[in-house]
Coordinates of C-alpha atoms in Angstrom, one line a residue:
Chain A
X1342 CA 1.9 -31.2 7.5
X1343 CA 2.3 -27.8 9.4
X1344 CA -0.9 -25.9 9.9
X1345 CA -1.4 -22.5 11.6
X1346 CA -3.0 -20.1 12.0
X1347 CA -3.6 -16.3 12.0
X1348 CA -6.3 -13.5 12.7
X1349 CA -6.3 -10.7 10.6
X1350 CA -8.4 -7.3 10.4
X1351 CA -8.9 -5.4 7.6
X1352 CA -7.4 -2.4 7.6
X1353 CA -9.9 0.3 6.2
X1354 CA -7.5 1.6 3.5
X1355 CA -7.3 -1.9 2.5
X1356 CA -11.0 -1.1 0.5
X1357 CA -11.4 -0.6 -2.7
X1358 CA -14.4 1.4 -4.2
X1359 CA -16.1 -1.9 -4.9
X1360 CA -16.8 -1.6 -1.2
X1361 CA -14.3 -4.7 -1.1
X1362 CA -11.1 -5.7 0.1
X1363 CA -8.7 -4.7 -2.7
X1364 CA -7.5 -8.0 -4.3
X1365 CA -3.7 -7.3 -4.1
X1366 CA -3.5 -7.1 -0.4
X1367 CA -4.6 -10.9 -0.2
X1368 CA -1.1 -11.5 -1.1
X1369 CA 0.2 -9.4 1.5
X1370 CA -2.4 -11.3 4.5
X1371 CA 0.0 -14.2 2.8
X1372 CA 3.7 -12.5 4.4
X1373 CA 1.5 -11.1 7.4
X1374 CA 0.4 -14.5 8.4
X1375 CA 3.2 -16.6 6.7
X1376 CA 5.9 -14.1 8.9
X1377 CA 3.7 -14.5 12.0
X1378 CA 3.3 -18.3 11.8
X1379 CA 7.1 -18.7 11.0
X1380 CA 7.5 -16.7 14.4
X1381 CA 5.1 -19.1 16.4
X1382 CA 6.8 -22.0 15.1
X1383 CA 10.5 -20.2 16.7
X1384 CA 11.6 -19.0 13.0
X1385 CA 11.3 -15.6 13.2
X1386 CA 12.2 -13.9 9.9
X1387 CA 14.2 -10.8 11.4
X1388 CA 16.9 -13.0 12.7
X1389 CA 17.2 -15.2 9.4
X1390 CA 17.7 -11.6 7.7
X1391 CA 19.9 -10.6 10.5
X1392 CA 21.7 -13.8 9.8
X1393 CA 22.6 -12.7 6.1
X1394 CA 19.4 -15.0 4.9
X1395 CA 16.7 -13.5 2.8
X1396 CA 14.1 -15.3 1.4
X1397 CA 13.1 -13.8 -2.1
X1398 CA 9.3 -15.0 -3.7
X1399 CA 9.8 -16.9 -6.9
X1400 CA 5.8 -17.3 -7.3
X1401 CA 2.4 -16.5 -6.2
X1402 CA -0.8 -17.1 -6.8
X1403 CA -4.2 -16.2 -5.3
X1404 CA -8.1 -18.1 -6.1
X1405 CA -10.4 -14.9 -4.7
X1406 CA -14.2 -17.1 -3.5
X1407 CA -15.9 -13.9 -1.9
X1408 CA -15.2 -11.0 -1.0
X1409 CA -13.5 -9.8 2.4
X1410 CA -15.1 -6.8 4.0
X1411 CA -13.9 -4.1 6.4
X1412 CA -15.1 -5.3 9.9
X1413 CA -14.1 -8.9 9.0
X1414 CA -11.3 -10.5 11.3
X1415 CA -9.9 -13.1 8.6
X1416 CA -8.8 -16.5 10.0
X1417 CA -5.8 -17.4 7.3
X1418 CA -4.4 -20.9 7.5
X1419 CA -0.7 -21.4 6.6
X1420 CA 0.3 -24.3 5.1
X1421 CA 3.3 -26.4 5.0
X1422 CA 3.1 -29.7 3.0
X1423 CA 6.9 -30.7 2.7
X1424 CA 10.0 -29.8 4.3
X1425 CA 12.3 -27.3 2.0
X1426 CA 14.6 -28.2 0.2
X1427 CA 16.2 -25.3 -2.4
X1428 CA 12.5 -24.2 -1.9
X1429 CA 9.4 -23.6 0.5
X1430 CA 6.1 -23.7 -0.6
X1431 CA 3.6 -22.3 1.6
X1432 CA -0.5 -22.7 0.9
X1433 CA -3.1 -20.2 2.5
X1434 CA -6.6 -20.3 3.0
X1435 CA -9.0 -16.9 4.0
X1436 CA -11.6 -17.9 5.9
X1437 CA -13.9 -14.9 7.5
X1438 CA -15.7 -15.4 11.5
X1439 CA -18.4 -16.6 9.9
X1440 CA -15.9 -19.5 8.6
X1441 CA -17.1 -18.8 5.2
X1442 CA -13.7 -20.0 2.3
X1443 CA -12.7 -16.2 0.9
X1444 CA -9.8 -17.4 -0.7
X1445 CA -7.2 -19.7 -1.6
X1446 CA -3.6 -19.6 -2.8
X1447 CA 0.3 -20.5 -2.8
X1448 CA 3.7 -18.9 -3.0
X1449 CA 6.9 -20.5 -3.7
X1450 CA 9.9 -18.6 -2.2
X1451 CA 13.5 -19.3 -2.5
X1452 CA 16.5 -18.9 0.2
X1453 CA 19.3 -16.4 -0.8
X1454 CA 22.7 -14.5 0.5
X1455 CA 21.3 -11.2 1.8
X1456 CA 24.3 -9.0 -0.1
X1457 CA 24.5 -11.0 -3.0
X1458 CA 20.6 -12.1 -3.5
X1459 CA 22.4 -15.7 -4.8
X1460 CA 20.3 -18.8 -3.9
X1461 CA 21.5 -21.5 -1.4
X1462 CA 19.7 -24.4 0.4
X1463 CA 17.1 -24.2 3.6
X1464 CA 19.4 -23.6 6.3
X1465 CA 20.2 -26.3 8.6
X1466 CA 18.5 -24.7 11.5
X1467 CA 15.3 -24.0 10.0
X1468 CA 15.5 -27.4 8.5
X1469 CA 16.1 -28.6 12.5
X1470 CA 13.0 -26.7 13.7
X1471 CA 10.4 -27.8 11.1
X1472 CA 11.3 -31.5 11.3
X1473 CA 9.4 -32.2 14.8
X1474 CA 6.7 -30.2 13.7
X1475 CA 5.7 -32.7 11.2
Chain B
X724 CA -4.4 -11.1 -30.1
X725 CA -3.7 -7.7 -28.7
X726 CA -1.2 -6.6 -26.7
X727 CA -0.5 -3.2 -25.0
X728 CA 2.2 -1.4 -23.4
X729 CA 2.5 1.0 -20.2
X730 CA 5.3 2.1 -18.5
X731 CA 5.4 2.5 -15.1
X732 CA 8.2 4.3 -12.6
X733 CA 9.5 2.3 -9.8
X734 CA 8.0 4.5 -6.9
X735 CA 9.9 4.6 -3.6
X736 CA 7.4 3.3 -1.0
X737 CA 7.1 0.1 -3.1
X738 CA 10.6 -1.0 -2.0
X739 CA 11.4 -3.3 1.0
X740 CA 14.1 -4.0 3.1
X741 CA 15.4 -6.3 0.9
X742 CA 16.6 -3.5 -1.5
X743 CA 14.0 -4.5 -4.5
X744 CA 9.9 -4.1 -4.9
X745 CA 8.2 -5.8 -3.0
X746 CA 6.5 -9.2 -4.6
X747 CA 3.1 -7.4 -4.1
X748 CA 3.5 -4.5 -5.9
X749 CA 3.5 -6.1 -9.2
X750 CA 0.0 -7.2 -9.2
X751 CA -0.9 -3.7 -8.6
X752 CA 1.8 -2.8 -11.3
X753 CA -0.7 -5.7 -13.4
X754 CA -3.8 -3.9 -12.3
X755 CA -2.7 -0.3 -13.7
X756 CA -1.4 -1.2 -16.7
X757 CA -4.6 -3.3 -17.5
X758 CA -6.8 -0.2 -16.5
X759 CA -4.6 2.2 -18.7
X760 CA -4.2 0.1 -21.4
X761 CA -8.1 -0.4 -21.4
X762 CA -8.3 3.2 -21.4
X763 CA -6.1 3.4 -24.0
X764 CA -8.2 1.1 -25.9
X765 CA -11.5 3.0 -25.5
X766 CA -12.7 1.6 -22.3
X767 CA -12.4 3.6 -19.5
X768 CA -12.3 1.6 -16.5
X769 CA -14.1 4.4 -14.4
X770 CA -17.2 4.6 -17.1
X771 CA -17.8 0.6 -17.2
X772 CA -18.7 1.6 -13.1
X773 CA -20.5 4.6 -13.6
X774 CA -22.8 2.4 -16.1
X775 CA -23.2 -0.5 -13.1
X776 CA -20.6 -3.2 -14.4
X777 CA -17.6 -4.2 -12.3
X778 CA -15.0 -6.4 -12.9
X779 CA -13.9 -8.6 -10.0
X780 CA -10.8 -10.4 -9.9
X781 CA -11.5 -14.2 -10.1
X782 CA -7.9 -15.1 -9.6
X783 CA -4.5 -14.1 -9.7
X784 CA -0.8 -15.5 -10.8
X785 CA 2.9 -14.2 -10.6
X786 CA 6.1 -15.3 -11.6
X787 CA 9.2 -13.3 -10.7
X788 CA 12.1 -13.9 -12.4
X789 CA 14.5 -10.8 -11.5
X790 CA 14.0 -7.9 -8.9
X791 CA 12.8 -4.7 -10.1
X792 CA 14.7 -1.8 -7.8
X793 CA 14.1 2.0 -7.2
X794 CA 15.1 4.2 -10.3
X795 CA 13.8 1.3 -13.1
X796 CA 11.1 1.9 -15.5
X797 CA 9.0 -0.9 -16.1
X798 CA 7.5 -1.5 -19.8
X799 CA 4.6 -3.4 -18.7
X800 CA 2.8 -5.6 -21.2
X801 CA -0.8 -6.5 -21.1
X802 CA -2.0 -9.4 -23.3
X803 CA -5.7 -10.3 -24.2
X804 CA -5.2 -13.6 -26.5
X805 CA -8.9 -14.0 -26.6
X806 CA -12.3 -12.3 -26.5
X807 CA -14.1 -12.4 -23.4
X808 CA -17.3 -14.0 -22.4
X809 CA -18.0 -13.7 -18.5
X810 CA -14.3 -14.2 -18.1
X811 CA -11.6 -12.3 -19.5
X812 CA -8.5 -13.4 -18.9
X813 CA -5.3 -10.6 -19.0
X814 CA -1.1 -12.1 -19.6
X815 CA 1.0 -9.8 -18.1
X816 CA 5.1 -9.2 -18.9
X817 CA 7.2 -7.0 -16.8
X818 CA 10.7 -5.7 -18.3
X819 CA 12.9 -3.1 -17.1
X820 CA 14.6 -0.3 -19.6
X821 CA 17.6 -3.0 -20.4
X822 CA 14.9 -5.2 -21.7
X823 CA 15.6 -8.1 -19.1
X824 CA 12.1 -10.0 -18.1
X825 CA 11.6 -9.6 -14.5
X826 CA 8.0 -10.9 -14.2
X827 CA 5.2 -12.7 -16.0
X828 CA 1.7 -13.1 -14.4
X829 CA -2.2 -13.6 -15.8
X830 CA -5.6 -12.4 -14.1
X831 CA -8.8 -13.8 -14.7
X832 CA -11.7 -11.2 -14.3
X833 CA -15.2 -12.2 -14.4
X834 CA -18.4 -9.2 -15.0
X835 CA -20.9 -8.2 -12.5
X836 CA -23.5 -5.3 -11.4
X837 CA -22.0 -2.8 -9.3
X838 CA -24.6 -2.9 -6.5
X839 CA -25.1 -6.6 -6.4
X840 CA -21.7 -7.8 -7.5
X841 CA -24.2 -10.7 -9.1
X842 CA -22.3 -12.0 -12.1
X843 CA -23.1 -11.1 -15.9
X844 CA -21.8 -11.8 -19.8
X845 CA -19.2 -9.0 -21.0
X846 CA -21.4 -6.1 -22.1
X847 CA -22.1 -6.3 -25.8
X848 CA -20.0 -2.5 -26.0
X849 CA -16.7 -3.8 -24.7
X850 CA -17.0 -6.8 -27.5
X851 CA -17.4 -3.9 -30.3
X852 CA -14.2 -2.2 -29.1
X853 CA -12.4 -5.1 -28.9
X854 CA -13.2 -7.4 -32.1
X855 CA -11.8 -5.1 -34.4
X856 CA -8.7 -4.9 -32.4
X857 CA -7.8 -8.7 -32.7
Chain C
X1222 CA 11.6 29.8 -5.5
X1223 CA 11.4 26.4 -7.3
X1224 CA 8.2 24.3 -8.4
X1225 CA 7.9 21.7 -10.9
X1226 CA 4.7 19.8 -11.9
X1227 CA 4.4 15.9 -12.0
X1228 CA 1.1 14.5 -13.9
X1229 CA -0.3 11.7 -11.2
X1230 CA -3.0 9.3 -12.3
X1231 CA -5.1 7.9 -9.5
X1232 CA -4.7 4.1 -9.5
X1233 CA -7.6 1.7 -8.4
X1234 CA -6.1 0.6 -5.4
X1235 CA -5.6 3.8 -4.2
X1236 CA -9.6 4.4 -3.8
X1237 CA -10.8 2.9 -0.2
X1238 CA -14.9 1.9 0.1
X1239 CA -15.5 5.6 0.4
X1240 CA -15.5 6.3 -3.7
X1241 CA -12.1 8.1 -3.1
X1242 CA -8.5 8.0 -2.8
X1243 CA -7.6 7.0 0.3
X1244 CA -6.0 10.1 2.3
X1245 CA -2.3 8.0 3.4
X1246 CA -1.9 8.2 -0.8
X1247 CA -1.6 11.6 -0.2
X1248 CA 1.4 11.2 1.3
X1249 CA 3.3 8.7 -1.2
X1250 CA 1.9 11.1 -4.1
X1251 CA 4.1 13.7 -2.3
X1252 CA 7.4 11.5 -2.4
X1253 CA 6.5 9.9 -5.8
X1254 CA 6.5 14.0 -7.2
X1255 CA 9.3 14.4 -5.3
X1256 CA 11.4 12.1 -6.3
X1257 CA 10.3 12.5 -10.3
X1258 CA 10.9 16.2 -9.6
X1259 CA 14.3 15.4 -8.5
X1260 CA 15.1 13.3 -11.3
X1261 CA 14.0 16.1 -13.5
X1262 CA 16.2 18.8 -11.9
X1263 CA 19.4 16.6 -11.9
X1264 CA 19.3 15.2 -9.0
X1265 CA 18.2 11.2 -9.0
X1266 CA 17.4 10.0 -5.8
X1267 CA 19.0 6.8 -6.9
X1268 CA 22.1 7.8 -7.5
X1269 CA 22.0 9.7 -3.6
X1270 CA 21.5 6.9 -2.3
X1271 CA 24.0 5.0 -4.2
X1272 CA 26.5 7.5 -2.9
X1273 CA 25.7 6.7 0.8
X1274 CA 23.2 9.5 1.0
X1275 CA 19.6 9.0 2.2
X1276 CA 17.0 11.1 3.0
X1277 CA 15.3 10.0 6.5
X1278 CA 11.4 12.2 6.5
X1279 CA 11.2 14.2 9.4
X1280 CA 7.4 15.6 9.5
X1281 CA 4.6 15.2 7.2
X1282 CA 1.6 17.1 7.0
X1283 CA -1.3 17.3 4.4
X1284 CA -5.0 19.2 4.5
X1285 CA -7.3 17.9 2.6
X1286 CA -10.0 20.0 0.9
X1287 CA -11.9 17.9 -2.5
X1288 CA -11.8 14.2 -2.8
X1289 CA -9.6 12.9 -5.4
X1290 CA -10.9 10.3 -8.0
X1291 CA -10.2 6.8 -10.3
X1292 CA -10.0 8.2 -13.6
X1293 CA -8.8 11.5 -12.3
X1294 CA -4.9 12.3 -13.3
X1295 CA -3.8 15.1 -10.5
X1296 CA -1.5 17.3 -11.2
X1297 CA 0.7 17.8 -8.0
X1298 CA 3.3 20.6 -7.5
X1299 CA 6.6 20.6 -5.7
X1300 CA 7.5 23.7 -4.2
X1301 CA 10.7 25.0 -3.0
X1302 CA 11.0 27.7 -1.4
X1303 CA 14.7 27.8 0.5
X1304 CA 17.9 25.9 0.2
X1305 CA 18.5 23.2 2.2
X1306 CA 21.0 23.3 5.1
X1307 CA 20.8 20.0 7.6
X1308 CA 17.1 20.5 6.3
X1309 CA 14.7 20.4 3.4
X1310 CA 11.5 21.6 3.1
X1311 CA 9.0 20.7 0.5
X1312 CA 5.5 22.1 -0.2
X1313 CA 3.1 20.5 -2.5
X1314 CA -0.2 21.0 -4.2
X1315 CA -2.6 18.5 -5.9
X1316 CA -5.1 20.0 -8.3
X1317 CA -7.3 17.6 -10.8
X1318 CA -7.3 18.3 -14.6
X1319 CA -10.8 21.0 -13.7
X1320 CA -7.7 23.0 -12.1
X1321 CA -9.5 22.3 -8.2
X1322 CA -7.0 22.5 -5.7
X1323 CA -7.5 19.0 -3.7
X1324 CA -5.1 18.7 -1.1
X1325 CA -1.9 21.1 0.1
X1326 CA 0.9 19.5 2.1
X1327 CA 4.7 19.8 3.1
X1328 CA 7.0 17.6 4.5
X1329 CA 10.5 18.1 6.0
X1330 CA 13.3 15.9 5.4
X1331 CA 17.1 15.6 7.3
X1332 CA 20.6 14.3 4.8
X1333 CA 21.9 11.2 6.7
X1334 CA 24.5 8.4 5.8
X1335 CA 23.3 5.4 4.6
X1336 CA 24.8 3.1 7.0
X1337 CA 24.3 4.9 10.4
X1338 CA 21.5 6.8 9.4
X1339 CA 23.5 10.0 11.2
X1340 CA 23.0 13.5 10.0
X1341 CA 24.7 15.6 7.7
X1342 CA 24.4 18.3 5.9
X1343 CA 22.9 18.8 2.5
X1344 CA 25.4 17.3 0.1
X1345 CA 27.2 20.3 -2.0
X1346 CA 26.5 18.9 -5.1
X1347 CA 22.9 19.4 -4.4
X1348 CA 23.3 23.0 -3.7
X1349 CA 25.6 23.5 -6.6
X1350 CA 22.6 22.2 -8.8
X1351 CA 20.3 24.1 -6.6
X1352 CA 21.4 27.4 -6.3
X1353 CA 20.8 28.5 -10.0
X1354 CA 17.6 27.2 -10.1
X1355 CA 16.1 29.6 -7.7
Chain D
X283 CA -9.2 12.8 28.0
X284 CA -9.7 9.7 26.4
X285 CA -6.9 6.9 25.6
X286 CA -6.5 3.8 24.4
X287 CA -3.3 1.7 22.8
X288 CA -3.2 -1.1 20.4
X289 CA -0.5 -2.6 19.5
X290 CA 0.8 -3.5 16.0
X291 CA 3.0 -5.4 14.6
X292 CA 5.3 -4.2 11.6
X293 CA 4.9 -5.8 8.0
X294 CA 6.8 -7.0 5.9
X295 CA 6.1 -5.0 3.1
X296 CA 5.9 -1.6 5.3
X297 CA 9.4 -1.9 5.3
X298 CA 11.7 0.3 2.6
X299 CA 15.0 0.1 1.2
X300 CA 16.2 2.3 3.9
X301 CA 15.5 -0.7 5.8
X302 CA 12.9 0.9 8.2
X303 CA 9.1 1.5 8.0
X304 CA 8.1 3.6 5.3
X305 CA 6.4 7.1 6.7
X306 CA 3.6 7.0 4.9
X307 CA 2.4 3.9 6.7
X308 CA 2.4 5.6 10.2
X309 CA -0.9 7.7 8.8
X310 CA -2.5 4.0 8.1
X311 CA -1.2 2.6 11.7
X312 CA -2.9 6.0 13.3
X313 CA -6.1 4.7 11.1
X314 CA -5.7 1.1 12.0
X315 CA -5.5 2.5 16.0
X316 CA -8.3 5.3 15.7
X317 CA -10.6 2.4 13.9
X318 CA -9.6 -0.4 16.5
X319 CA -9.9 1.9 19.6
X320 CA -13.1 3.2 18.3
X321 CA -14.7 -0.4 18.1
X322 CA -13.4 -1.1 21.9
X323 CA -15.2 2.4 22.9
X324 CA -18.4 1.0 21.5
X325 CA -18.1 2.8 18.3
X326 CA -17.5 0.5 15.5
X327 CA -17.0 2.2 12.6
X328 CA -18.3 -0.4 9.5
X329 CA -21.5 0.2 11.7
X330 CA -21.1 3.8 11.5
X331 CA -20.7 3.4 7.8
X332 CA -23.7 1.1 7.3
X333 CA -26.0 3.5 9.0
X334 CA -24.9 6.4 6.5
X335 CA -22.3 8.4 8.1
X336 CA -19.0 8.5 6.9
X337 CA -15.8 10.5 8.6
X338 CA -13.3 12.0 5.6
X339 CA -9.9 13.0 6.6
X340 CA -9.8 16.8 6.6
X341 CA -5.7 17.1 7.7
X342 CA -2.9 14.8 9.0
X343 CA 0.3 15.5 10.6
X344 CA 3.1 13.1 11.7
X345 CA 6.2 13.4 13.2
X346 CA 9.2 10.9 12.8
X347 CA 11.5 11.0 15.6
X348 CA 12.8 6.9 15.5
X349 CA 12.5 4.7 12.1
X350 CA 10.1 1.7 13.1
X351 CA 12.0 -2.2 12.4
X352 CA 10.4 -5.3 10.8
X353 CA 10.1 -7.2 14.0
X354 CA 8.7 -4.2 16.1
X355 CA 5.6 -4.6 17.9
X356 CA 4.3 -1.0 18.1
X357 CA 2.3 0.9 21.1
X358 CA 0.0 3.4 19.2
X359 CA -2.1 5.5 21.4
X360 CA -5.0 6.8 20.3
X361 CA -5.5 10.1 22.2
X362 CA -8.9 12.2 22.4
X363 CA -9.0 15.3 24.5
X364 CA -12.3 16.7 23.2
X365 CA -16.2 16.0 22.5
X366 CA -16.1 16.3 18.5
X367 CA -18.8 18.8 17.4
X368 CA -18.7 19.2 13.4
X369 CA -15.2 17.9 13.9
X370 CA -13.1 15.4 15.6
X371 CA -9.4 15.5 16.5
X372 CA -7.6 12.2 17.1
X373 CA -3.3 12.8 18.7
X374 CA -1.3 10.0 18.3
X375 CA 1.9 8.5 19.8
X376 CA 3.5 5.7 18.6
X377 CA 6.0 3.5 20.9
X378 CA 8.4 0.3 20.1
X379 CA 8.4 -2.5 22.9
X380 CA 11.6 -0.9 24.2
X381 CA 9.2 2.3 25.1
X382 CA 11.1 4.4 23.1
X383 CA 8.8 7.0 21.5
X384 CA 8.9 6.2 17.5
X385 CA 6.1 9.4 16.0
X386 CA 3.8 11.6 17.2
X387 CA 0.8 12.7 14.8
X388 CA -2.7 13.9 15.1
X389 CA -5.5 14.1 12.2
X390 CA -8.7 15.7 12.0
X391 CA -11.8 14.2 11.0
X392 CA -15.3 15.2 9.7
X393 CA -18.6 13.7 9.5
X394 CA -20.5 13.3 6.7
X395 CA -23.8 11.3 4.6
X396 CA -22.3 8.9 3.3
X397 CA -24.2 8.8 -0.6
X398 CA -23.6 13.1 -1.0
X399 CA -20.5 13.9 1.4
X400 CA -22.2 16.7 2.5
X401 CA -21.0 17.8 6.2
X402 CA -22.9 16.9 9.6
X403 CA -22.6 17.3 13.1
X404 CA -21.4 14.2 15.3
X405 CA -24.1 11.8 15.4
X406 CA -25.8 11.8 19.0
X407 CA -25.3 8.5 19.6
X408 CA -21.5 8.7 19.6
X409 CA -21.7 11.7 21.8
X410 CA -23.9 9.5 24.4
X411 CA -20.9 6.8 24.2
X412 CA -17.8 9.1 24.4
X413 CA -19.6 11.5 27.5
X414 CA -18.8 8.8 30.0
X415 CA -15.6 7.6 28.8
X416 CA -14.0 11.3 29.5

């Protein structure tokens, strides 16, 4: 299993009037820190693009505990439970500094032919990177 | 069991690279069409805060299924299969003008005081409104 | 002269923890009416850009004078004023249904190929739908 | 003359089918900047909020000289070259980590109570913490 990392602050216009971190940009902490950790771990997602490989979302979902505020730095965990196959699943956890559980969720994305958008299989050398790191 | 319909133009900022909206958008997409088909309904989203109730969202779900792209109008269904109590939980289907499905997703919303975010029972007013409707 | 009006509702995620809509909305309210007004006057953005045309922003500017609202639909104005050469410039107003003007902005945008992003002139199409307009 | 850089890296979903940054999220870097440098000068702005004073955007202006890239870590000075009174002007510039100058922007800023929006001078305290720094 593949664990990392990433601090994130919230961005003021990332508030909602609730006085609350708008619930929609949870997902997007999920690429920010998902796109980050793939870079730490030597995948980073520019190249695969550059490489003709996109990797399009075929699901998300998001469990919100309490409420991020403006101020917090937000520790999210990526996580990486199996190697992909046709798929990659990743799993995320928000904590805040005060390592209080904000949130919890998942997305499934899928590995495609950047012109054509038509699936294919994990490349090799992703597949070649991850394999140590389990 | 009521169901709704908004439609909603692709805007251009909600792109990305990739040619397509961006995976996020379409739980904002979820979020506007709930709040104008509420509206729509008689329950103006803005009213429930000025009288002190919220709705925060509990949790969150998307499935996507084709790309939505620049120039598409969305018809964005909103689905209530069953009265609330301190839940309510919304179905969501996105289809573009050719009728093709792109996306289907739920939200679960739970009730609370504005100033306290403490959690409450759907107020007895948003139950008159929406009885006679199902 | 040209200006055409595009109806805008505010959407929830658009407020920040201030009780308004954040000012960077502003600026994608401008290219939303932009692009609708577009559409309207024959000219689809879409189908620009499908002909190896885009349309790179080169400046930006908005003041900002009442807050804008959730529940408030604005009514936002593109103006404009002179034909394009390698140039366009668009002005815009935002008033709320009470008629108050809210914010007044322009931006200024350069013709460039798709591919290289190089300049060009203003396609002569455009002008050709442009010219009896004003 | 007061000025500080912070660096940020480009997001996914900033990105647009044009395959660069989207303009509109150069006003949110200049507010992610102002906010961040702000905190390092002593001035963190949730504790501004929290103590009643808020700061509404009264105008914003960005120019686009470069597209930003996924992948770019940006440079975005924050530059103050006056003691706000009833206002407070910010000038940014925003480099890539090839130096190459990407924008250029500036926004002006009021204070204000927080619960009525009603205009006030620059708290004292801020003016004892920026004195020193110029």
């Amino acid at each position: 299993m593949l664990k990392i990392d990433t601090n994130i602050e919230v961005r003021y216009y990332e508030t909602d009037q609730m006085g609350v971190v708008h619930h929609s940009n949870y997902i997007r902490y999920f690429e920010t820190a998902r796109t980050l950790s793939m870079k730490k771990a030597g995948i980073p997602y520019d190249e695969m693009e550059s490489q003709g490989i996109v990797m399009p979302i075929i699901s998300v979902s998001c469990t919100y505990k309490r409420p991020a505020l403006f101020g917090d730095t937000l520790r999210v965990t990526v996580i990486l439970e199996k190697l992909p196959t046709v798929k990659i699943e990743f799993k995320y956890e928000v904590h805040n500094a005060q390592d209080v559980l904000l949130a919890t969720g998942s997305t499934v994305l899928a590995f495609a032919h950047k012109e054509t958008l038509r699936p294919m299989r994990a490349p090799q050398y992703l597949l070649d990177i991850l394999k140590p790191l389990f």
